[in-house]
CSV table of C-alpha atoms (C1' of nucleotides) in Angstrom, one decimal:
chain,number,residue,atom,x,y,z
Y,1,UNK,CA,64.9,-5.5,128.2
Y,2,UNK,CA,62.5,-8.0,129.3
Y,3,UNK,CA,59.7,-7.2,131.3
Y,4,UNK,CA,59.8,-8.1,134.9
Y,5,UNK,CA,57.2,-11.2,136.0
Y,6,UNK,CA,56.1,-10.3,139.5
Y,7,UNK,CA,54.1,-13.5,139.4
Y,8,UNK,CA,57.3,-15.5,139.8
Y,9,UNK,CA,57.7,-13.9,143.3
Y,10,UNK,CA,54.1,-14.8,144.3
Y,11,UNK,CA,54.2,-17.1,147.6
Y,12,UNK,CA,52.6,-20.8,146.7
Y,13,UNK,CA,50.3,-20.3,150.2
Y,14,UNK,CA,48.9,-16.5,150.5
Y,15,UNK,CA,49.2,-14.7,153.5
Y,16,UNK,CA,45.6,-13.4,154.6
Y,17,UNK,CA,44.3,-10.5,151.9
Y,18,UNK,CA,42.0,-8.0,152.7
Y,19,UNK,CA,39.3,-9.0,155.2
Y,20,UNK,CA,39.1,-12.5,157.0
Y,21,UNK,CA,35.6,-13.9,156.9
Y,22,UNK,CA,35.8,-17.4,158.5
Y,23,UNK,CA,38.8,-16.9,161.1
Y,24,UNK,CA,38.7,-19.6,163.5
Y,25,UNK,CA,41.2,-18.6,166.3
Y,26,UNK,CA,42.9,-21.6,168.6
Y,27,UNK,CA,41.5,-21.6,172.3
Y,28,UNK,CA,44.6,-19.9,173.5
Y,29,UNK,CA,44.8,-17.0,170.6
Y,30,UNK,CA,41.0,-16.6,171.6
Y,31,UNK,CA,42.2,-15.8,175.4
Y,32,UNK,CA,44.8,-13.5,174.3
Y,33,UNK,CA,41.8,-11.6,172.3
Y,34,UNK,CA,39.9,-11.4,175.4
Y,35,UNK,CA,42.7,-10.0,177.0
Y,36,UNK,CA,43.6,-7.3,174.2
Y,37,UNK,CA,40.3,-6.3,174.4
Y,38,UNK,CA,40.2,-5.6,178.0
Y,39,UNK,CA,42.9,-3.8,177.5
Y,40,UNK,CA,41.7,-1.8,174.7
Y,41,UNK,CA,38.7,-1.0,177.0
Y,42,UNK,CA,40.5,-0.2,180.0
Y,43,UNK,CA,42.3,2.4,177.8
Y,44,UNK,CA,39.4,3.8,175.5
Y,45,UNK,CA,39.9,7.1,176.5
Y,46,UNK,CA,43.6,6.9,174.6
Y,47,UNK,CA,42.9,4.5,171.5
Y,48,UNK,CA,44.5,4.4,169.3
Y,49,UNK,CA,47.2,2.0,171.1
Y,50,UNK,CA,50.4,0.8,169.3
Y,51,UNK,CA,50.9,-2.9,169.5
Y,52,UNK,CA,53.8,-2.3,171.5
Y,53,UNK,CA,51.9,-0.5,174.0
Y,54,UNK,CA,49.2,-3.4,174.1
Y,55,UNK,CA,52.0,-5.8,174.6
Y,56,UNK,CA,53.3,-4.2,177.8
Y,57,UNK,CA,49.8,-3.8,179.3
Y,58,UNK,CA,49.7,-7.7,178.7
Y,59,UNK,CA,52.7,-7.9,180.3
Y,60,UNK,CA,51.9,-6.0,183.3
Y,61,UNK,CA,48.4,-6.6,183.8
Y,62,UNK,CA,48.0,-10.6,182.1
Y,63,UNK,CA,51.4,-12.2,182.8
Y,64,UNK,CA,51.9,-12.3,179.5
Y,65,UNK,CA,55.7,-13.6,178.6
Y,66,UNK,CA,58.0,-10.8,177.9
Y,67,UNK,CA,59.6,-11.8,175.0
Y,68,UNK,CA,60.4,-11.3,171.3
Y,69,UNK,CA,59.1,-14.4,170.0
Y,70,UNK,CA,55.4,-13.4,172.2
Y,71,UNK,CA,55.7,-9.6,170.8
Y,72,UNK,CA,56.0,-11.1,167.4
Y,73,UNK,CA,52.9,-13.7,167.9
Y,74,UNK,CA,50.9,-10.6,169.4
Y,75,UNK,CA,51.3,-8.5,166.2
Y,76,UNK,CA,50.5,-11.5,164.1
Y,77,UNK,CA,47.3,-12.1,166.0
Y,78,UNK,CA,46.1,-8.3,166.1
Y,79,UNK,CA,46.6,-8.0,162.5
Y,80,UNK,CA,44.7,-11.4,162.0
Y,81,UNK,CA,41.8,-10.1,164.5
Y,82,UNK,CA,41.6,-6.8,162.8
Y,83,UNK,CA,41.3,-8.3,159.5
Y,84,UNK,CA,38.7,-10.6,160.6
Y,85,UNK,CA,36.6,-7.5,162.3
Y,86,UNK,CA,36.9,-8.8,165.9
Y,87,UNK,CA,38.7,-5.7,167.1
Y,88,UNK,CA,38.5,-2.4,165.2
Y,89,UNK,CA,41.2,-1.3,162.8
Y,90,UNK,CA,40.7,1.9,164.4
Y,91,UNK,CA,41.7,0.8,167.9
Y,92,UNK,CA,45.8,0.1,166.6
Y,93,UNK,CA,48.0,2.6,165.2
Y,94,UNK,CA,50.9,1.4,162.8
Y,95,UNK,CA,53.6,4.0,162.5
Y,96,UNK,CA,55.9,4.4,159.7
Y,97,UNK,CA,53.7,5.7,156.7
Y,98,UNK,CA,54.5,8.8,155.1
Y,99,UNK,CA,52.1,10.9,153.1
Y,100,UNK,CA,51.9,13.8,150.9
Y,101,UNK,CA,49.2,15.4,149.0
Y,102,UNK,CA,48.2,18.5,147.2
Y,103,UNK,CA,45.3,20.5,149.1
Y,104,UNK,CA,42.4,21.8,147.0
Y,105,UNK,CA,39.5,24.1,147.0
Y,106,UNK,CA,36.6,24.2,144.9
Y,107,UNK,CA,36.5,27.8,144.3
Y,108,UNK,CA,36.8,31.3,146.0
Y,109,UNK,CA,34.2,30.6,148.6
Y,110,UNK,CA,35.1,27.1,149.7
Y,111,UNK,CA,38.6,28.5,150.4
Y,112,UNK,CA,37.1,31.3,152.6
Y,113,UNK,CA,34.9,28.8,154.4
Y,114,UNK,CA,38.3,26.9,155.0
Y,115,UNK,CA,40.1,29.7,156.2
Y,116,UNK,CA,37.0,30.4,158.7
Y,117,UNK,CA,37.2,26.9,159.9
Y,118,UNK,CA,40.9,27.4,160.2
Y,119,UNK,CA,40.5,30.6,162.1
Y,120,UNK,CA,37.8,29.0,164.4
Y,121,UNK,CA,39.4,25.6,164.9
Y,122,UNK,CA,43.3,26.0,164.4
Y,123,UNK,CA,44.3,29.3,165.5
Y,124,UNK,CA,46.3,30.0,168.0
Y,125,UNK,CA,49.1,32.2,169.6
Y,126,UNK,CA,52.3,31.0,170.7
Y,127,UNK,CA,50.9,29.9,174.3
Y,128,UNK,CA,54.5,29.7,175.7
Y,129,UNK,CA,54.9,33.3,175.4
Y,130,UNK,CA,56.3,35.3,178.2
Y,131,UNK,CA,57.5,32.3,180.4
Y,132,UNK,CA,60.6,32.2,182.1
Y,133,UNK,CA,61.7,29.1,179.7
Y,134,UNK,CA,60.3,27.1,176.9
Y,135,UNK,CA,59.2,23.8,177.5
Y,136,UNK,CA,59.8,20.6,175.1
Y,137,UNK,CA,59.0,17.0,175.6
Y,138,UNK,CA,61.1,14.4,174.2
Y,139,UNK,CA,60.5,10.7,174.2
Y,140,UNK,CA,62.1,7.5,173.0
Y,141,UNK,CA,59.0,5.9,171.4
Y,142,UNK,CA,57.6,7.1,168.4
Y,143,UNK,CA,54.5,5.4,169.4
Y,144,UNK,CA,53.9,7.4,172.5
Y,145,UNK,CA,53.7,10.8,170.7
Y,146,UNK,CA,50.4,11.1,170.1
Y,147,UNK,CA,49.5,10.0,173.8
Y,148,UNK,CA,51.7,12.7,175.0
Y,149,UNK,CA,50.7,15.5,172.5
Y,150,UNK,CA,47.3,15.1,174.2
Y,151,UNK,CA,48.9,16.4,177.2
Y,152,UNK,CA,51.0,19.0,175.4
Y,153,UNK,CA,48.8,20.3,173.0
Y,154,UNK,CA,46.8,22.8,175.1
Y,155,UNK,CA,49.9,24.2,176.4
Y,156,UNK,CA,51.6,24.8,172.9
Y,157,UNK,CA,54.4,22.3,173.7
Y,158,UNK,CA,56.2,20.5,170.9
Y,159,UNK,CA,56.6,16.6,171.3
Y,160,UNK,CA,59.7,15.2,169.7
Y,161,UNK,CA,61.0,11.3,168.9
Y,162,UNK,CA,62.8,10.0,166.0
Y,163,UNK,CA,62.2,6.6,167.2
Y,164,UNK,CA,65.0,4.5,169.0
Y,165,UNK,CA,68.5,6.4,168.9
Y,166,UNK,CA,68.1,10.2,167.8
Y,167,UNK,CA,69.7,11.2,164.5
Y,168,UNK,CA,72.1,13.3,164.3
Y,169,UNK,CA,70.2,15.7,162.0
Y,170,UNK,CA,67.7,16.1,164.3
Y,171,UNK,CA,69.5,17.2,167.4
Y,172,UNK,CA,71.8,19.7,165.1
Y,173,UNK,CA,68.2,21.4,163.8
Y,174,UNK,CA,66.7,21.5,167.3
Y,175,UNK,CA,69.9,22.6,168.8
Y,176,UNK,CA,69.8,25.7,166.5
Y,177,UNK,CA,65.8,25.9,167.1
Y,178,UNK,CA,66.4,25.9,171.2
Y,179,UNK,CA,69.3,28.3,170.5
Y,180,UNK,CA,66.9,30.9,168.6
Y,181,UNK,CA,64.6,31.1,171.6
Y,182,UNK,CA,64.4,34.2,173.4
Y,183,UNK,CA,64.3,32.4,177.0
Y,184,UNK,CA,66.3,29.3,178.0
Y,185,UNK,CA,65.0,25.8,176.9
Y,186,UNK,CA,63.9,23.1,179.4
Y,187,UNK,CA,63.6,19.3,177.7
Y,188,UNK,CA,61.5,17.0,179.9
Y,189,UNK,CA,62.4,13.7,178.5
Y,190,UNK,CA,60.6,10.3,178.8
Y,191,UNK,CA,62.2,6.8,177.9
Y,192,UNK,CA,62.7,3.6,178.8
Y,193,UNK,CA,64.6,2.9,182.1
Y,194,UNK,CA,67.1,0.1,180.5
Y,195,UNK,CA,70.9,0.5,179.5
Y,196,UNK,CA,69.7,1.2,175.9
Y,197,UNK,CA,66.9,4.0,177.3
Y,198,UNK,CA,69.6,5.5,179.9
Y,199,UNK,CA,72.6,5.9,177.2
Y,200,UNK,CA,70.3,7.3,175.1
Y,201,UNK,CA,69.3,10.2,177.2
Y,202,UNK,CA,72.6,10.9,178.1
Y,203,UNK,CA,73.9,11.2,174.8
Y,204,UNK,CA,70.9,13.2,173.6
Y,205,UNK,CA,71.6,15.5,176.9
Y,206,UNK,CA,75.4,15.8,175.9
Y,207,UNK,CA,75.0,16.4,172.2
Y,208,UNK,CA,72.3,18.7,171.9
Y,209,UNK,CA,74.2,20.9,174.9
Y,210,UNK,CA,77.3,20.6,172.9
Y,211,UNK,CA,75.5,22.1,169.7
Y,212,UNK,CA,74.1,24.6,171.9
Y,213,UNK,CA,77.0,25.8,173.4
Y,214,UNK,CA,78.5,26.4,169.9
Y,215,UNK,CA,74.9,28.0,168.5
Y,216,UNK,CA,74.7,30.2,171.9
Y,217,UNK,CA,71.9,28.6,173.3
Y,218,UNK,CA,70.8,27.6,177.0
Y,219,UNK,CA,69.2,24.2,177.4
Y,220,UNK,CA,68.4,22.1,180.4
Y,221,UNK,CA,67.3,18.5,180.0
Y,222,UNK,CA,65.0,16.9,182.6
Y,223,UNK,CA,64.2,13.0,183.1
Y,224,UNK,CA,60.3,12.8,183.8
Y,225,UNK,CA,59.7,9.2,183.2
Y,226,UNK,CA,60.6,6.3,183.8
Y,227,UNK,CA,62.5,7.2,187.2
Y,228,UNK,CA,63.8,4.1,189.4
Y,229,UNK,CA,60.9,5.5,192.1
Y,230,UNK,CA,58.4,5.0,189.6
Y,231,UNK,CA,58.9,1.5,190.0
Y,232,UNK,CA,57.6,1.0,193.8
Y,233,UNK,CA,55.2,4.2,193.8
Y,234,UNK,CA,53.0,2.3,190.5
Y,235,UNK,CA,54.0,-1.3,191.0
Y,236,UNK,CA,55.5,-1.8,187.7
Y,237,UNK,CA,57.0,-4.8,186.5
Y,238,UNK,CA,60.8,-4.8,186.2
Y,239,UNK,CA,63.1,-7.3,184.2
Y,240,UNK,CA,66.9,-7.9,184.4
Y,241,UNK,CA,69.1,-6.1,181.8
Y,242,UNK,CA,70.0,-8.9,179.4
Y,243,UNK,CA,72.8,-11.0,180.0
Y,244,UNK,CA,74.3,-10.1,176.5
Y,245,UNK,CA,74.2,-6.5,177.2
Y,246,UNK,CA,77.5,-5.1,178.6
Y,247,UNK,CA,76.9,-1.6,179.1
Y,248,UNK,CA,77.0,-0.2,182.8
Y,249,UNK,CA,73.8,-0.1,184.2
Y,250,UNK,CA,72.9,-1.0,187.8
Y,251,UNK,CA,69.4,-2.3,188.7
Y,252,UNK,CA,66.2,-3.6,187.0
Y,253,UNK,CA,64.8,-2.4,183.9
Y,254,UNK,CA,61.3,-0.9,183.2
Y,255,UNK,CA,59.7,-0.5,179.9
Y,256,UNK,CA,58.4,3.2,179.3
Y,257,UNK,CA,54.8,1.4,177.9
Y,258,UNK,CA,54.6,-0.3,181.3
Y,259,UNK,CA,53.8,2.8,182.7
Y,260,UNK,CA,49.3,3.2,181.9
Y,261,UNK,CA,48.6,5.8,179.5
Y,262,UNK,CA,46.4,7.8,182.4
Y,263,UNK,CA,49.4,7.5,184.8
Y,264,UNK,CA,51.9,8.5,182.1
Y,265,UNK,CA,49.8,11.6,181.1
Y,266,UNK,CA,49.4,12.5,185.0
Y,267,UNK,CA,53.2,12.3,185.3
Y,268,UNK,CA,53.9,14.8,182.1
Y,269,UNK,CA,51.0,17.2,183.0
Y,270,UNK,CA,52.1,17.6,186.7
Y,271,UNK,CA,55.7,17.9,185.1
Y,272,UNK,CA,54.2,20.8,182.3
Y,273,UNK,CA,52.3,22.5,185.2
Y,274,UNK,CA,55.4,22.8,187.6
Y,275,UNK,CA,57.3,24.7,185.0
Y,276,UNK,CA,54.8,26.9,183.9
Y,277,UNK,CA,53.1,30.4,185.3
Y,278,UNK,CA,49.6,30.0,185.1
Y,279,UNK,CA,48.5,33.5,185.2
Y,280,UNK,CA,50.5,34.4,182.4
Y,281,UNK,CA,49.1,31.2,180.3
Y,282,UNK,CA,45.6,32.6,181.2
Y,283,UNK,CA,46.4,35.9,179.7
Y,284,UNK,CA,47.8,34.5,176.7
Y,285,UNK,CA,44.3,32.2,176.2
Y,286,UNK,CA,42.4,35.4,176.7
Y,287,UNK,CA,44.5,37.4,173.7
Y,288,UNK,CA,44.1,33.9,171.9
Y,289,UNK,CA,40.1,34.1,172.2
Y,290,UNK,CA,39.6,37.6,171.7
Y,291,UNK,CA,42.0,37.4,168.1
Y,292,UNK,CA,40.2,34.5,166.8
Y,293,UNK,CA,37.1,36.2,167.0
Y,294,UNK,CA,38.2,38.9,165.3
Y,295,UNK,CA,39.4,36.7,162.7
Y,296,UNK,CA,36.4,34.8,162.3
Y,297,UNK,CA,34.5,38.0,161.6
Y,298,UNK,CA,36.8,38.8,158.9
Y,299,UNK,CA,36.0,35.9,157.1
Y,300,UNK,CA,32.3,35.9,157.7
Y,301,UNK,CA,32.3,39.2,156.2
Y,302,UNK,CA,34.6,38.1,153.0
Y,303,UNK,CA,32.0,34.7,152.8
Y,304,UNK,CA,29.3,37.1,152.4
Y,305,UNK,CA,30.7,39.1,149.5
Y,306,UNK,CA,31.8,35.8,147.7
H,1,DG,C1',43.4,-27.0,155.5
H,2,DG,C1',44.6,-23.5,158.2
H,3,DG,C1',45.9,-21.4,162.1
H,4,DG,C1',50.3,-20.9,164.9
H,5,DC,C1',55.2,-20.3,165.3
H,6,DT,C1',59.9,-18.7,163.9
H,7,DC,C1',62.7,-16.1,161.6
H,8,DA,C1',64.0,-12.3,158.6
H,9,DT,C1',63.3,-7.3,157.3
H,10,DA,C1',63.8,-2.3,157.2
H,11,DC,C1',67.2,1.6,159.1
H,12,DT,C1',69.2,4.4,162.9
H,13,DG,C1',73.3,5.8,166.1
H,14,DA,C1',75.3,4.5,170.8
H,15,DC,C1',78.1,1.4,173.3
H,16,DA,C1',81.6,-2.0,174.5
H,17,DA,C1',84.5,-5.8,172.6
H,18,DA,C1',87.4,-7.9,169.4
H,19,DT,C1',90.8,-7.7,166.2
H,20,DA,C1',94.1,-5.0,162.8
G,1,DT,C1',95.5,3.5,168.9
G,2,DA,C1',92.3,2.8,165.4
G,3,DT,C1',88.6,0.4,163.2
G,4,DT,C1',85.5,-3.1,162.8
G,5,DT,C1',81.9,-6.1,164.5
G,6,DG,C1',78.2,-7.3,167.3
G,7,DT,C1',73.9,-6.0,170.1
G,8,DC,C1',70.6,-3.3,171.5
G,9,DA,C1',65.7,-1.0,171.1
G,10,DG,C1',61.9,0.7,168.0
G,11,DT,C1',57.7,-1.0,165.1
G,12,DA,C1',55.3,-4.5,161.9
G,13,DT,C1',54.2,-7.3,158.4
G,14,DG,C1',55.5,-11.3,155.3
G,15,DA,C1',57.2,-16.1,154.1
G,16,DG,C1',57.5,-20.7,155.2
G,17,DC,C1',57.4,-24.4,157.9
G,18,DC,C1',55.1,-27.1,161.6
G,19,DC,C1',51.2,-28.8,164.3
G,20,DC,C1',46.3,-29.4,165.1
DNA sequence: GGGGCTCATACTGACAAATA
DNA sequence: TATTTGTCAGTATGAGCCCC
């Protein structure tokens, strides 16, 4: 069989490759870049943001058109601006890449040192242990996971998302996991307030509840955001549902990304704390610190003998 | 000539409407 | 009534054409 010639597929005019050294954007694009930088500075505590998150902040704060074309343009400009070193690569997060790799060590001493570091930085007990219910956070948009995880991680709460509509495999395996819990499970859900967002939430709730009934588990769903009341409360931008979308839905739509990251963190943080017994949590944290110190002493002792 | 704009692509599941 | 089709959202990038 003749070898495939990749060069026959090469485009006549290449898209940008690597860094751009002489990027000369038009005036309108420069204005857009200024607004993007304002958004990135405003949310510097929550970086990196996804293109989608930047887009909805531009819509809310700078009246950027909320259209598919405008979003696609933003993605293209953001890519060029990063290639031109106008916007840091680290400021924007692109999802969708999977990577696997083997963990290697230089020798036994290095391995013990790594274990000591893990004990110091990563060892933790189940921080939800002893609570009357086990909390999970589920969000519609995969891009929001790291942002929500910053709120949930200190409390040992998992954040779940499979992007858009959730796969039946994910719902099945999570329902089984929920059913194995010693205490009832409560899922705090965050998603768009639009026809898809609402139907997704209802489908998720019904599906997991049905699986749990078979498996013998108890699960409750609580919609945390976006709620219709958030529109007035936080002055969110709304849009009518698309005329082509015939699913039942009343009122205006709001995207979850329309909520500023710090507001979203505040809403989720309050919801989490409202379901936790703080005294039990404090006891777990104290016990965790004690056991961590014990582990560090063990690995220090091993390291001195290696 | 080069940047901007538009369209296409990948893939999933739910829902509603159209068709068999 | 059952099956098929179209649309929706999420996310980002590349190709090709258009315009400054």
